[in-house]
Amino acid sequence: MATISDVARAAGVSASTVSYVLSGRRPISAETRARVQAAIAELRYHPHAGARALASSRTSVLALVVPLRADVNVPVIMQFVTAVVTAARTHNHDVLLLTMDEGTAGLERVAGSTMVDALILMDVERQDVRLPALRRLKQPSVLIGVPDDPDGIACIDLDFAATARECLRHLAGHGHRRVALVGPTPAVYQRGTSYADRFLGGFIEAAAEFGVRAVARSCEPGGDGVRACLAGIDAELPDVTALVVHNEEALLPLLDELRIRGRRVPTDVSVVAVCPRDVAVAQPVRLTSADIPAHEVGTLAVEMAMGLLAGRAAPTTRLLAPTLVERDSCAAPR
Amino acid sequence: MATISDVARAAGVSASTVSYVLSGRRPISAETRARVQAAIAELRYHPHAGARALASSRTSVLALVVPLRADVNVPVIMQFVTAVVTAARTHNHDVLLLTMDEGTAGLERVAGSTMVDALILMDVERQDVRLPALRRLKQPSVLIGVPDDPDGIACIDLDFAATARECLRHLAGHGHRRVALVGPTPAVYQRGTSYADRFLGGFIEAAAEFGVRAVARSCEPGGDGVRACLAGIDAELPDVTALVVHNEEALLPLLDELRIRGRRVPTDVSVVAVCPRDVAVAQPVRLTSADIPAHEVGTLAVEMAMGLLAGRAAPTTRLLAPTLVERDSCAAPR
DNA sequence: TTGAAAGCGCTACCAA
DNA sequence: TTGGTAGCGCTTTCAA
């Protein structure tokens, strides 16, 4: 493999000049730059990442910690991952993929050994045990999600409380007065997942605000889970006229179950989903939905990491305003 | 951050001794080892990855190239990814995630800059344009999939031809003589995806072998795609008594469509799926299926990469024998 | 069983 | 506008 000295020799300049051509950190005459670039191309030169990291304390790598538990929605996770990798590349960074299996130790390992410049973490819990470790690292981190105490750490997410409010506002506007929330699987609540709690909190509050009677239930996956959830709702608040579904896995079985029971959407029951756009339109009925902007969130997470690295930004929390798109699943109650 | 010299000083030994304690590449007295390890723990020392890579030409990182096109089955991809990351960690390696967007340039970038020790690639095409580049790299690569000319490159995959044969053997054993293959989406065939072609080839051949009349059709996603596919099958070979489904996305809409048409599984029509175990059992009817052993393939891909790095293995192709598990979707034709 | 020291390839400071 | 060079923190040979 060619080294920087090989390039320097071929171009008739010094190694430092080659380095500066590459980094753009000091002015280089057009002529010199051209000669150097020709040599680089000629020799198919690629700077050695390790040497660069050693000399500059910069790796051009971001760590991305993804949840790989059974109860997460894989396609949505992948949307985040894709967005992060793509955005990272536009900033000339690569992505090191960590699963949460290793927990805090994994973070300390990659950060301690200077493998990455910054960390991005998904699936944040309200009292996330990783937070103290993150605060100790010399690298900045960005959370996708918002813990109870985000102090000193950057956070980005959809404003789930506002999203819940938006769903209820929409339904209340149609005249609904009895609404149920079909929430994520119980495990998601049990471990205090940030977004689930924030959505639930916003839902309860907005119900009071709009004068809507509301129930909320978690929902296990599959047809059985959906039936149990509906039964629970019915026991607590009979004759709901609308459902807010914050559970992608439940969507299809739920619509199925409603059809089997002869309850038509939106004639007999209105449905608002909280999910990525593409899953909302892929359902048997095109669902009115509040978008989960995975791509935007992933991109912004990378942008925030870059801001922190450049010293341009402080670690703050950023919540994206909800977008509710009307489709074919909401109508006035009969 | 503590350096190796800090550790050496704290333990009262030389830097090289610390290095050897870490690598185990030369005998160290128990007593010295203990002192060094205590110092390492005390100072929370982590070797600098870049420095290590520079000195040793080893990064302890694997590149994983994943397809992120619209027409891939995301949950299956994630199974491979999870398996690769987990296996990599058991070998003390991390995983750098690349998407195929960058194509050959991305491979040359991470390999050329010595960011990784080896590469693992998914979604291989028969005439994969990346092969020449891979052969030029100094790092070994492992393909998940088998191109037409795998010469000089390690490959690992399910034996899809044998899998197709196994499905037909099972159906022929039940007495079926008219069988259809519901294949992947047309785009998968169009780009010459290795596994799709190998399955199709095996299917045609085995049909002849077992005296079964067979049709094969690609199948677009969604209910409409499934109906079009079934129509095509019916036009070419009416009254098939069994379906082999090599398309996870189509599975649910297909079973739905059959139910709507009043064709019961397995009474009226038998179904064999080719998919991961968990999706086979998650369907409305527990499907007899040939397993796609994503976890095993991912793990073996890492193992092969390690073998190549250690010089213990040559780049060869390894095909896993199929496993067909009988469940509730196959019976004799009426 | 251990130590000393020469690089690995690059960046960035100091000079010119 | 450019060059020289001292490290960055580690591995590994050579010596003892």
Coordinates of C-alpha atoms in Angstrom, one line a residue, chain A residues 30-146:
Chain A
A30 CA -3.4 25.2 -7.5
E31 CA -0.5 23.7 -9.3
T32 CA 0.8 21.9 -6.3
R33 CA -2.6 20.6 -5.4
A34 CA -3.0 19.3 -8.9
R35 CA 0.3 17.4 -8.8
V36 CA -0.5 15.9 -5.4
Q37 CA -3.9 14.8 -6.5
A38 CA -2.6 13.2 -9.6
A39 CA -0.1 11.3 -7.5
I40 CA -2.8 10.2 -5.1
A41 CA -4.9 8.9 -7.9
E42 CA -2.0 7.3 -9.7
L43 CA -0.9 5.4 -6.6
R44 CA -4.5 4.7 -5.4
Y45 CA -3.4 6.2 -2.1
H46 CA -5.7 5.9 0.9
P47 CA -4.6 7.4 4.2
H48 CA -4.1 4.8 6.9
A49 CA -7.1 5.2 9.3
G50 CA -5.1 4.0 12.3
A51 CA -2.2 6.3 11.7
R52 CA -4.5 9.2 11.2
A53 CA -6.5 8.5 14.3
L54 CA -3.2 8.2 16.3
A55 CA -1.9 11.5 15.1
S56 CA -5.1 13.5 15.1
S57 CA -7.2 11.9 17.8
R58 CA -10.0 11.7 15.2
T59 CA -11.4 8.5 13.8
S60 CA -14.2 9.5 11.5
V61 CA -16.2 6.8 12.9
L62 CA -19.5 7.0 14.8
A63 CA -20.8 4.3 17.1
L64 CA -24.4 3.3 16.7
V65 CA -26.0 1.3 19.4
V66 CA -29.1 -0.5 18.2
P67 CA -31.5 -2.5 20.3
L68 CA -31.9 -6.1 19.1
R69 CA -34.5 -7.3 21.5
A70 CA -37.4 -9.4 20.6
D71 CA -40.0 -6.7 21.2
V72 CA -38.7 -4.0 18.9
N73 CA -40.1 -3.3 15.5
V74 CA -37.3 -4.4 13.2
P75 CA -38.2 -2.4 10.1
V76 CA -38.5 0.8 12.0
I77 CA -35.1 0.2 13.6
M78 CA -33.6 -0.4 10.1
Q79 CA -35.0 3.0 9.0
F80 CA -33.1 4.7 11.8
V81 CA -30.0 2.7 11.0
T82 CA -30.1 3.5 7.3
A83 CA -30.6 7.1 8.0
V84 CA -27.7 7.3 10.4
V85 CA -25.3 5.4 8.0
T86 CA -26.3 7.6 5.1
A87 CA -26.0 10.8 7.0
A88 CA -22.7 9.7 8.5
R89 CA -21.3 9.2 5.0
T90 CA -22.3 12.6 3.9
H91 CA -20.1 13.9 6.7
N92 CA -17.3 11.5 5.8
H93 CA -17.9 9.3 8.7
D94 CA -18.4 5.5 9.0
V95 CA -20.6 3.7 11.4
L96 CA -19.5 1.0 13.9
L97 CA -22.5 -1.1 14.9
L98 CA -23.0 -2.1 18.5
T99 CA -25.8 -4.1 19.9
M100 CA -26.9 -3.4 23.4
D101 CA -26.0 -6.9 24.6
E102 CA -22.7 -5.6 25.8
G103 CA -24.4 -2.8 27.7
T104 CA -22.3 -0.2 29.3
A105 CA -19.1 -2.2 28.9
G106 CA -19.4 -2.0 25.1
L107 CA -19.6 1.8 25.2
E108 CA -16.6 2.0 27.5
R109 CA -14.7 -0.3 25.2
V110 CA -15.2 1.5 21.9
A111 CA -14.9 4.9 23.5
G112 CA -12.0 4.0 25.8
S113 CA -10.0 2.5 22.9
T114 CA -10.7 5.6 20.8
M115 CA -12.5 3.7 18.0
V116 CA -15.1 6.3 17.6
D117 CA -15.5 10.1 17.7
A118 CA -19.1 10.1 19.0
L119 CA -21.9 7.7 20.0
I120 CA -25.5 7.5 18.9
L121 CA -27.9 5.4 21.0
M122 CA -31.3 4.1 20.3
D123 CA -34.0 2.7 22.5
V124 CA -33.4 4.9 25.5
E125 CA -35.1 4.3 28.8
R126 CA -36.3 6.9 31.2
Q127 CA -33.8 5.9 33.8
D128 CA -31.2 4.6 31.4
V129 CA -28.4 2.8 33.2
R130 CA -26.0 3.8 30.5
L131 CA -26.3 7.5 31.2
P132 CA -23.7 7.8 33.9
A133 CA -21.2 5.9 31.8
L134 CA -21.9 8.2 28.8
R135 CA -21.4 11.3 30.8
R136 CA -17.9 10.0 31.8
L137 CA -16.8 9.4 28.2
K138 CA -14.6 11.9 26.5
Q139 CA -16.7 11.4 23.3
P140 CA -20.0 13.1 23.0
S141 CA -23.2 11.1 22.6
V142 CA -26.6 11.6 21.1
L143 CA -29.6 9.8 22.3
I144 CA -32.5 8.9 20.0
G145 CA -35.1 9.3 22.8
V146 CA -35.3 11.4 25.9

